[in-house]
PDB file of C-alpha atoms and ligand atoms in Angstrom:
ATOM      1  CA  MET A   1       3.414  99.128  76.221  1.00  0.00           C
ATOM      2  CA  ALA A   2       1.285  99.506  73.022  1.00  0.00           C
ATOM      3  CA  ALA A   3       3.985 101.362  71.091  1.00  0.00           C
ATOM      4  CA  GLU A   4       6.638  98.668  71.714  1.00  0.00           C
ATOM      5  CA  ASP A   5       4.154  95.983  70.586  1.00  0.00           C
ATOM      6  CA  ASP A   6       3.312  97.810  67.404  1.00  0.00           C
ATOM      7  CA  GLN A   7       5.442  95.662  65.140  1.00  0.00           C
ATOM      8  CA  ALA A   8       4.849  92.501  63.276  1.00  0.00           C
ATOM      9  CA  VAL A   9       3.546  89.336  65.037  1.00  0.00           C
ATOM     10  CA  LYS A  10       4.067  88.389  68.757  1.00  0.00           C
ATOM     11  CA  VAL A  11       2.609  85.606  70.805  1.00  0.00           C
ATOM     12  CA  LEU A  12       2.073  85.988  74.504  1.00  0.00           C
ATOM     13  CA  GLY A  13       2.035  82.335  75.632  1.00  0.00           C
ATOM     14  CA  ASN A  14       3.744  79.418  77.466  1.00  0.00           C
ATOM     15  CA  LYS A  15       4.822  76.120  75.911  1.00  0.00           C
ATOM     16  CA  LEU A  16       2.982  74.369  78.739  1.00  0.00           C
ATOM     17  CA  SER A  17      -0.399  75.767  77.629  1.00  0.00           C
ATOM     18  CA  PRO A  18      -2.283  73.581  75.079  1.00  0.00           C
ATOM     19  CA  TYR A  19      -4.007  76.831  74.029  1.00  0.00           C
ATOM     20  CA  SER A  20      -0.759  78.474  73.388  1.00  0.00           C
ATOM     21  CA  PHE A  21       0.344  75.481  71.342  1.00  0.00           C
ATOM     22  CA  ARG A  22      -2.535  76.018  68.870  1.00  0.00           C
ATOM     23  CA  VAL A  23      -1.367  79.514  68.036  1.00  0.00           C
ATOM     24  CA  GLU A  24       2.304  78.625  67.495  1.00  0.00           C
ATOM     25  CA  CYS A  25       1.359  75.567  65.513  1.00  0.00           C
ATOM     26  CA  SER A  26      -0.943  77.619  63.122  1.00  0.00           C
ATOM     27  CA  LEU A  27       1.774  80.241  62.630  1.00  0.00           C
ATOM     28  CA  LYS A  28       4.379  77.580  61.961  1.00  0.00           C
ATOM     29  CA  LEU A  29       1.985  75.806  59.512  1.00  0.00           C
ATOM     30  CA  LYS A  30       1.546  79.029  57.640  1.00  0.00           C
ATOM     31  CA  GLY A  31       5.260  79.892  57.791  1.00  0.00           C
ATOM     32  CA  VAL A  32       4.742  83.147  59.545  1.00  0.00           C
ATOM     33  CA  ASP A  33       7.604  84.555  61.624  1.00  0.00           C
ATOM     34  CA  TYR A  34       6.697  85.591  65.051  1.00  0.00           C
ATOM     35  CA  GLU A  35       8.300  86.520  68.468  1.00  0.00           C
ATOM     36  CA  PHE A  36       7.291  84.223  71.379  1.00  0.00           C
ATOM     37  CA  ILE A  37       6.990  86.062  74.646  1.00  0.00           C
ATOM     38  CA  LYS A  38       6.825  83.608  77.588  1.00  0.00           C
ATOM     39  CA  GLU A  39       4.238  84.434  80.244  1.00  0.00           C
ATOM     40  CA  ASP A  40       4.283  83.201  83.724  1.00  0.00           C
ATOM     41  CA  PHE A  41       1.010  81.409  84.603  1.00  0.00           C
ATOM     42  CA  TYR A  42       1.027  82.565  88.211  1.00  0.00           C
ATOM     43  CA  ASN A  43       2.467  86.038  87.829  1.00  0.00           C
ATOM     44  CA  LYS A  44       0.717  87.795  85.016  1.00  0.00           C
ATOM     45  CA  SER A  45       2.685  90.538  83.250  1.00  0.00           C
ATOM     46  CA  GLU A  46       1.399  94.090  82.677  1.00  0.00           C
ATOM     47  CA  ARG A  47       1.754  93.331  78.952  1.00  0.00           C
ATOM     48  CA  LEU A  48      -0.747  90.407  79.278  1.00  0.00           C
ATOM     49  CA  LEU A  49      -3.206  92.425  81.454  1.00  0.00           C
ATOM     50  CA  HIS A  50      -2.930  95.245  78.885  1.00  0.00           C
ATOM     51  CA  HIS A  51      -3.525  92.963  75.804  1.00  0.00           C
ATOM     52  CA  ASN A  52      -6.156  90.710  77.346  1.00  0.00           C
ATOM     53  CA  PRO A  53      -8.029  92.729  79.909  1.00  0.00           C
ATOM     54  CA  VAL A  54     -11.174  90.741  79.754  1.00  0.00           C
ATOM     55  CA  TYR A  55      -9.956  87.173  80.409  1.00  0.00           C
ATOM     56  CA  LYS A  56      -6.331  87.908  81.388  1.00  0.00           C
ATOM     57  CA  LYS A  57      -5.333  84.603  79.974  1.00  0.00           C
ATOM     58  CA  ILE A  58      -2.802  83.317  77.454  1.00  0.00           C
ATOM     59  CA  PRO A  59      -2.502  83.004  74.605  1.00  0.00           C
ATOM     60  CA  VAL A  60      -2.729  86.461  72.997  1.00  0.00           C
ATOM     61  CA  LEU A  61      -1.709  87.198  69.413  1.00  0.00           C
ATOM     62  CA  ILE A  62      -0.450  90.703  68.769  1.00  0.00           C
ATOM     63  CA  HIS A  63      -0.417  91.681  65.084  1.00  0.00           C
ATOM     64  CA  ASN A  64       0.629  95.160  64.082  1.00  0.00           C
ATOM     65  CA  GLY A  65      -0.280  96.435  67.554  1.00  0.00           C
ATOM     66  CA  LYS A  66      -3.749  94.888  67.658  1.00  0.00           C
ATOM     67  CA  SER A  67      -4.464  92.123  70.208  1.00  0.00           C
ATOM     68  CA  ILE A  68      -6.489  88.951  69.650  1.00  0.00           C
ATOM     69  CA  PRO A  69      -7.313  86.713  72.622  1.00  0.00           C
ATOM     70  CA  GLU A  70      -8.849  83.142  72.667  1.00  0.00           C
ATOM     71  CA  SER A  71      -6.809  80.334  70.985  1.00  0.00           C
ATOM     72  CA  MET A  72      -9.361  79.159  68.207  1.00  0.00           C
ATOM     73  CA  ILE A  73     -10.327  82.727  67.373  1.00  0.00           C
ATOM     74  CA  ILE A  74      -6.621  83.489  66.910  1.00  0.00           C
ATOM     75  CA  VAL A  75      -6.229  80.387  64.779  1.00  0.00           C
ATOM     76  CA  GLU A  76      -9.186  81.709  62.536  1.00  0.00           C
ATOM     77  CA  TYR A  77      -7.627  85.052  62.369  1.00  0.00           C
ATOM     78  CA  ILE A  78      -4.229  83.582  61.308  1.00  0.00           C
ATOM     79  CA  ASP A  79      -5.977  81.445  58.550  1.00  0.00           C
ATOM     80  CA  GLU A  80      -7.889  84.574  57.270  1.00  0.00           C
ATOM     81  CA  THR A  81      -4.866  86.915  57.463  1.00  0.00           C
ATOM     82  CA  TRP A  82      -2.278  84.696  55.822  1.00  0.00           C
ATOM     83  CA  ARG A  83      -4.475  83.292  53.162  1.00  0.00           C
ATOM     84  CA  HIS A  84      -1.892  81.413  51.347  1.00  0.00           C
ATOM     85  CA  LEU A  85      -1.894  77.627  51.569  1.00  0.00           C
ATOM     86  CA  PRO A  86      -2.236  75.557  53.641  1.00  0.00           C
ATOM     87  CA  SER A  87      -5.720  76.707  54.474  1.00  0.00           C
ATOM     88  CA  LEU A  88      -6.649  75.435  57.872  1.00  0.00           C
ATOM     89  CA  LEU A  89     -10.515  75.798  57.518  1.00  0.00           C
ATOM     90  CA  PRO A  90     -12.066  73.985  54.467  1.00  0.00           C
ATOM     91  CA  GLN A  91     -13.485  76.033  51.657  1.00  0.00           C
ATOM     92  CA  ASP A  92     -16.944  74.438  51.597  1.00  0.00           C
ATOM     93  CA  PRO A  93     -19.352  76.251  54.152  1.00  0.00           C
ATOM     94  CA  TYR A  94     -20.773  72.983  55.547  1.00  0.00           C
ATOM     95  CA  GLU A  95     -17.200  71.558  56.094  1.00  0.00           C
ATOM     96  CA  ARG A  96     -16.185  74.807  57.647  1.00  0.00           C
ATOM     97  CA  ALA A  97     -19.075  74.636  60.012  1.00  0.00           C
ATOM     98  CA  MET A  98     -18.202  70.945  60.868  1.00  0.00           C
ATOM     99  CA  ALA A  99     -14.588  71.728  61.524  1.00  0.00           C
ATOM    100  CA  ARG A 100     -15.717  74.504  63.971  1.00  0.00           C
ATOM    101  CA  PHE A 101     -18.175  71.976  65.574  1.00  0.00           C
ATOM    102  CA  TRP A 102     -15.375  69.545  66.224  1.00  0.00           C
ATOM    103  CA  ALA A 103     -12.872  72.026  67.429  1.00  0.00           C
ATOM    104  CA  LYS A 104     -15.581  73.075  69.956  1.00  0.00           C
ATOM    105  CA  PHE A 105     -16.154  69.389  70.868  1.00  0.00           C
ATOM    106  CA  VAL A 106     -12.505  69.173  71.760  1.00  0.00           C
ATOM    107  CA  ASP A 107     -12.716  72.056  74.211  1.00  0.00           C
ATOM    108  CA  GLU A 108     -16.246  71.211  75.568  1.00  0.00           C
ATOM    109  CA  LYS A 109     -16.191  67.467  75.642  1.00  0.00           C
ATOM    110  CA  CYS A 110     -12.622  65.914  75.177  1.00  0.00           C
ATOM    111  CA  VAL A 111     -10.710  68.300  77.425  1.00  0.00           C
ATOM    112  CA  PRO A 112     -13.205  68.233  80.456  1.00  0.00           C
ATOM    113  CA  SER A 113     -13.484  64.323  80.175  1.00  0.00           C
ATOM    114  CA  ILE A 114      -9.715  63.954  80.297  1.00  0.00           C
ATOM    115  CA  ILE A 115      -9.245  66.412  83.040  1.00  0.00           C
ATOM    116  CA  SER A 116     -11.930  64.418  84.944  1.00  0.00           C
ATOM    117  CA  VAL A 117      -9.778  61.167  84.654  1.00  0.00           C
ATOM    118  CA  PHE A 118      -6.637  63.035  85.639  1.00  0.00           C
ATOM    119  CA  SER A 119      -8.151  64.680  88.716  1.00  0.00           C
ATOM    120  CA  SER A 120      -9.943  61.756  90.272  1.00  0.00           C
ATOM    121  CA  VAL A 121      -9.132  58.418  92.092  1.00  0.00           C
ATOM    122  CA  GLY A 122     -10.637  55.036  92.593  1.00  0.00           C
ATOM    123  CA  GLU A 123     -14.144  54.386  91.403  1.00  0.00           C
ATOM    124  CA  ASP A 124     -14.687  57.960  90.321  1.00  0.00           C
ATOM    125  CA  GLN A 125     -11.527  57.615  88.000  1.00  0.00           C
ATOM    126  CA  GLU A 126     -12.857  54.295  86.482  1.00  0.00           C
ATOM    127  CA  LYS A 127     -16.104  56.004  85.699  1.00  0.00           C
ATOM    128  CA  ALA A 128     -14.458  59.088  84.300  1.00  0.00           C
ATOM    129  CA  LEU A 129     -12.264  56.759  82.154  1.00  0.00           C
ATOM    130  CA  LYS A 130     -15.173  55.092  80.609  1.00  0.00           C
ATOM    131  CA  ASP A 131     -16.678  58.458  79.833  1.00  0.00           C
ATOM    132  CA  ALA A 132     -13.505  59.685  78.272  1.00  0.00           C
ATOM    133  CA  GLU A 133     -13.338  56.572  76.103  1.00  0.00           C
ATOM    134  CA  GLU A 134     -16.891  57.210  74.843  1.00  0.00           C
ATOM    135  CA  THR A 135     -16.199  60.842  74.138  1.00  0.00           C
ATOM    136  CA  LEU A 136     -12.973  59.907  72.243  1.00  0.00           C
ATOM    137  CA  LYS A 137     -14.747  57.290  70.322  1.00  0.00           C
ATOM    138  CA  THR A 138     -17.233  59.903  69.130  1.00  0.00           C
ATOM    139  CA  PHE A 139     -14.236  62.134  68.314  1.00  0.00           C
ATOM    140  CA  GLU A 140     -12.446  59.665  66.207  1.00  0.00           C
ATOM    141  CA  LYS A 141     -15.333  59.360  63.855  1.00  0.00           C
ATOM    142  CA  ALA A 142     -14.578  62.852  62.619  1.00  0.00           C
ATOM    143  CA  LEU A 143     -11.175  61.759  61.261  1.00  0.00           C
ATOM    144  CA  LYS A 144     -10.990  62.216  57.362  1.00  0.00           C
ATOM    145  CA  GLY A 145      -8.179  60.003  56.551  1.00  0.00           C
ATOM    146  CA  LYS A 146      -4.700  60.730  57.982  1.00  0.00           C
ATOM    147  CA  PHE A 147      -5.859  63.835  59.654  1.00  0.00           C
ATOM    148  CA  PHE A 148      -9.023  65.538  60.701  1.00  0.00           C
ATOM    149  CA  GLY A 149      -8.325  67.884  57.866  1.00  0.00           C
ATOM    150  CA  GLY A 150      -7.867  65.035  55.327  1.00  0.00           C
ATOM    151  CA  GLU A 151      -4.363  64.394  53.929  1.00  0.00           C
ATOM    152  CA  THR A 152      -2.934  67.527  55.676  1.00  0.00           C
ATOM    153  CA  MET A 153      -3.422  69.054  59.161  1.00  0.00           C
ATOM    154  CA  GLY A 154      -6.357  71.348  59.366  1.00  0.00           C
ATOM    155  CA  PHE A 155      -8.422  73.453  61.916  1.00  0.00           C
ATOM    156  CA  VAL A 156      -9.455  70.408  64.075  1.00  0.00           C
ATOM    157  CA  ASP A 157      -5.853  68.801  64.034  1.00  0.00           C
ATOM    158  CA  VAL A 158      -4.493  72.307  65.341  1.00  0.00           C
ATOM    159  CA  ALA A 159      -7.101  72.257  68.039  1.00  0.00           C
ATOM    160  CA  ALA A 160      -6.315  68.783  69.221  1.00  0.00           C
ATOM    161  CA  ALA A 161      -2.701  67.988  68.205  1.00  0.00           C
ATOM    162  CA  TRP A 162      -1.364  68.627  71.748  1.00  0.00           C
ATOM    163  CA  LEU A 163      -3.581  65.898  73.164  1.00  0.00           C
ATOM    164  CA  PRO A 164      -1.498  62.827  72.328  1.00  0.00           C
ATOM    165  CA  TYR A 165       1.606  64.402  74.106  1.00  0.00           C
ATOM    166  CA  TRP A 166      -0.269  65.614  77.253  1.00  0.00           C
ATOM    167  CA  ILE A 167      -2.290  62.297  77.334  1.00  0.00           C
ATOM    168  CA  GLY A 168       0.997  60.251  77.130  1.00  0.00           C
ATOM    169  CA  VAL A 169       2.433  62.113  80.061  1.00  0.00           C
ATOM    170  CA  ALA A 170      -0.769  61.874  81.990  1.00  0.00           C
ATOM    171  CA  GLU A 171      -0.986  58.101  81.418  1.00  0.00           C
ATOM    172  CA  GLU A 172       2.645  57.698  82.770  1.00  0.00           C
ATOM    173  CA  ILE A 173       1.725  59.706  85.960  1.00  0.00           C
ATOM    174  CA  LEU A 174      -1.516  57.773  86.482  1.00  0.00           C
ATOM    175  CA  ASN A 175       0.011  54.378  85.368  1.00  0.00           C
ATOM    176  CA  LEU A 176      -3.146  53.674  83.181  1.00  0.00           C
ATOM    177  CA  LYS A 177      -4.052  53.787  79.584  1.00  0.00           C
ATOM    178  CA  VAL A 178      -6.550  56.358  78.250  1.00  0.00           C
ATOM    179  CA  VAL A 179      -6.056  55.672  74.609  1.00  0.00           C
ATOM    180  CA  ASP A 180      -5.229  52.295  73.247  1.00  0.00           C
ATOM    181  CA  GLN A 181      -5.153  50.580  69.936  1.00  0.00           C
ATOM    182  CA  GLU A 182      -8.002  48.174  70.700  1.00  0.00           C
ATOM    183  CA  SER A 183     -10.646  50.658  71.886  1.00  0.00           C
ATOM    184  CA  LEU A 184      -9.621  53.620  69.707  1.00  0.00           C
ATOM    185  CA  PRO A 185      -7.905  52.137  66.613  1.00  0.00           C
ATOM    186  CA  LEU A 186      -8.264  55.260  64.485  1.00  0.00           C
ATOM    187  CA  LEU A 187      -7.453  57.752  67.110  1.00  0.00           C
ATOM    188  CA  SER A 188      -4.419  55.717  68.243  1.00  0.00           C
ATOM    189  CA  VAL A 189      -3.001  55.947  64.698  1.00  0.00           C
ATOM    190  CA  TRP A 190      -3.705  59.707  64.459  1.00  0.00           C
ATOM    191  CA  PHE A 191      -1.994  60.120  67.888  1.00  0.00           C
ATOM    192  CA  GLU A 192       1.148  58.589  66.393  1.00  0.00           C
ATOM    193  CA  GLU A 193       1.060  60.352  63.171  1.00  0.00           C
ATOM    194  CA  VAL A 194       0.391  63.821  64.514  1.00  0.00           C
ATOM    195  CA  VAL A 195       3.139  64.031  67.105  1.00  0.00           C
ATOM    196  CA  ASP A 196       5.505  62.970  64.410  1.00  0.00           C
ATOM    197  CA  VAL A 197       4.871  66.020  62.360  1.00  0.00           C
ATOM    198  CA  GLU A 198       7.982  68.320  62.714  1.00  0.00           C
ATOM    199  CA  ILE A 199       5.980  71.505  63.191  1.00  0.00           C
ATOM    200  CA  VAL A 200       3.974  69.850  66.030  1.00  0.00           C
ATOM    201  CA  LYS A 201       7.150  68.597  67.668  1.00  0.00           C
ATOM    202  CA  GLY A 202       8.574  72.123  67.470  1.00  0.00           C
ATOM    203  CA  CYS A 203       5.710  73.622  69.463  1.00  0.00           C
ATOM    204  CA  LEU A 204       5.691  71.017  72.401  1.00  0.00           C
ATOM    205  CA  PRO A 205       7.310  71.631  75.781  1.00  0.00           C
ATOM    206  CA  SER A 206      10.044  69.307  77.135  1.00  0.00           C
ATOM    207  CA  ARG A 207       8.683  66.073  78.610  1.00  0.00           C
ATOM    208  CA  ASP A 208      10.240  66.721  81.967  1.00  0.00           C
ATOM    209  CA  GLU A 209       8.699  70.246  82.220  1.00  0.00           C
ATOM    210  CA  LEU A 210       5.259  68.899  81.256  1.00  0.00           C
ATOM    211  CA  MET A 211       5.605  65.980  83.761  1.00  0.00           C
ATOM    212  CA  ALA A 212       6.331  68.336  86.638  1.00  0.00           C
ATOM    213  CA  HIS A 213       3.470  70.745  85.525  1.00  0.00           C
ATOM    214  CA  LEU A 214       0.972  67.902  85.257  1.00  0.00           C
ATOM    215  CA  LYS A 215       2.050  66.197  88.580  1.00  0.00           C
ATOM    216  CA  SER A 216       1.558  69.545  90.338  1.00  0.00           C
ATOM    217  CA  PHE A 217      -1.779  69.961  88.648  1.00  0.00           C
ATOM    218  CA  ARG A 218      -2.943  66.537  89.756  1.00  0.00           C
ATOM    219  CA  GLU A 219      -1.835  67.016  93.287  1.00  0.00           C
ATOM    220  CA  ARG A 220      -3.781  70.208  93.453  1.00  0.00           C
ATOM    221  CA  SER A 221      -6.978  68.866  91.804  1.00  0.00           C
ATOM    222  CA  VAL A 222      -6.954  65.631  93.945  1.00  0.00           C
ATOM    223  CA  ALA A 223      -6.376  67.760  97.127  1.00  0.00           C
ATOM    224  CA  ALA A 224      -9.216  70.103  96.263  1.00  0.00           C
ATOM    225  CA  LYS A 225     -11.663  67.167  96.227  1.00  0.00           C
ATOM    226  CA  ASP A 226     -10.786  65.970  99.613  1.00  0.00           C
TER     227      ASP A 226
HETATM  228  N1  GSH B 301     -10.530  79.570  76.081  1.00  0.00           N
HETATM  229  C1  GSH B 301      -9.071  80.090  76.208  1.00  0.00           C
HETATM  230  C2  GSH B 301      -8.410  79.403  77.426  1.00  0.00           C
HETATM  231  C3  GSH B 301      -7.088  79.949  77.692  1.00  0.00           C
HETATM  232  C4  GSH B 301      -6.574  79.369  79.061  1.00  0.00           C
HETATM  233  O1  GSH B 301      -7.276  78.818  79.825  1.00  0.00           O
HETATM  234  N2  GSH B 301      -5.333  79.744  79.312  1.00  0.00           N
HETATM  235  C5  GSH B 301      -4.754  79.421  80.649  1.00  0.00           C
HETATM  236  C6  GSH B 301      -3.391  78.818  80.363  1.00  0.00           C
HETATM  237  S1  GSH B 301      -3.489  77.173  79.733  1.00  0.00           S
HETATM  238  C7  GSH B 301      -4.494  80.706  81.424  1.00  0.00           C
HETATM  239  O2  GSH B 301      -3.965  81.665  80.895  1.00  0.00           O
HETATM  240  N3  GSH B 301      -4.737  80.662  82.703  1.00  0.00           N
HETATM  241  C8  GSH B 301      -4.650  81.605  83.623  1.00  0.00           C
HETATM  242  C9  GSH B 301      -5.902  81.952  84.396  1.00  0.00           C
HETATM  243  O3  GSH B 301      -6.767  81.127  84.323  1.00  0.00           O
HETATM  244  O4  GSH B 301      -5.889  82.929  85.064  1.00  0.00           O
HETATM  245  C10 GSH B 301      -8.378  79.872  74.893  1.00  0.00           C
HETATM  246  O5  GSH B 301      -8.827  78.939  74.122  1.00  0.00           O
HETATM  247  O6  GSH B 301      -7.401  80.609  74.667  1.00  0.00           O
END
């Protein structure tokens, strides 16, 4: 296994994984060629178990035979390895720390609050929706112009650029609005801008596939609460 993975850049991932999206998006932003190896969520390959024996999760980046797990650690690795522009993390140490802070906020606050809306019903869902709105209001304050990275996509944009697409499909399934112009004016504009970036579009799964995946996720999550 290790010998055949010795060459160049490979990504073990799945387009339906937002974490996998981050890795593809960073490589494309840097213009790095890579081989994408699709992993099955429910039937993990020997290759995945070999390259990520600790968490056994996608994504994994394999670079010259060395494996790196955890999406945002991979994004930092990509930024440090291919140092040419665009730089994803800012140069200034304080700004770098803040970019890491907001990327962590995406994983620790935004994602759980949206999953909570998506996996609940009735009053629980109404409460979850209010919480998600508050969280996203805090998040939109971190925007620095067109993007979280300023005039170009940066570290935080890469961490969150899948959200508009995933939330759009979730809103259609739930028949409710999580992000609207009135309550989240800045984030709404970023939602539109970021999914319009060609590189972002190129890393997204088909809408039908995502719809089926999220519908099944919702059914399982709601059933688990009964
Ligand atoms: N913190 C990890 C999360 C990765 C993750 O949860 N990957 C999911 C796919 S979206 C996975 O491989 N799940 C399989 C499992 O949980 O066993 C990262 O940022 O890479």
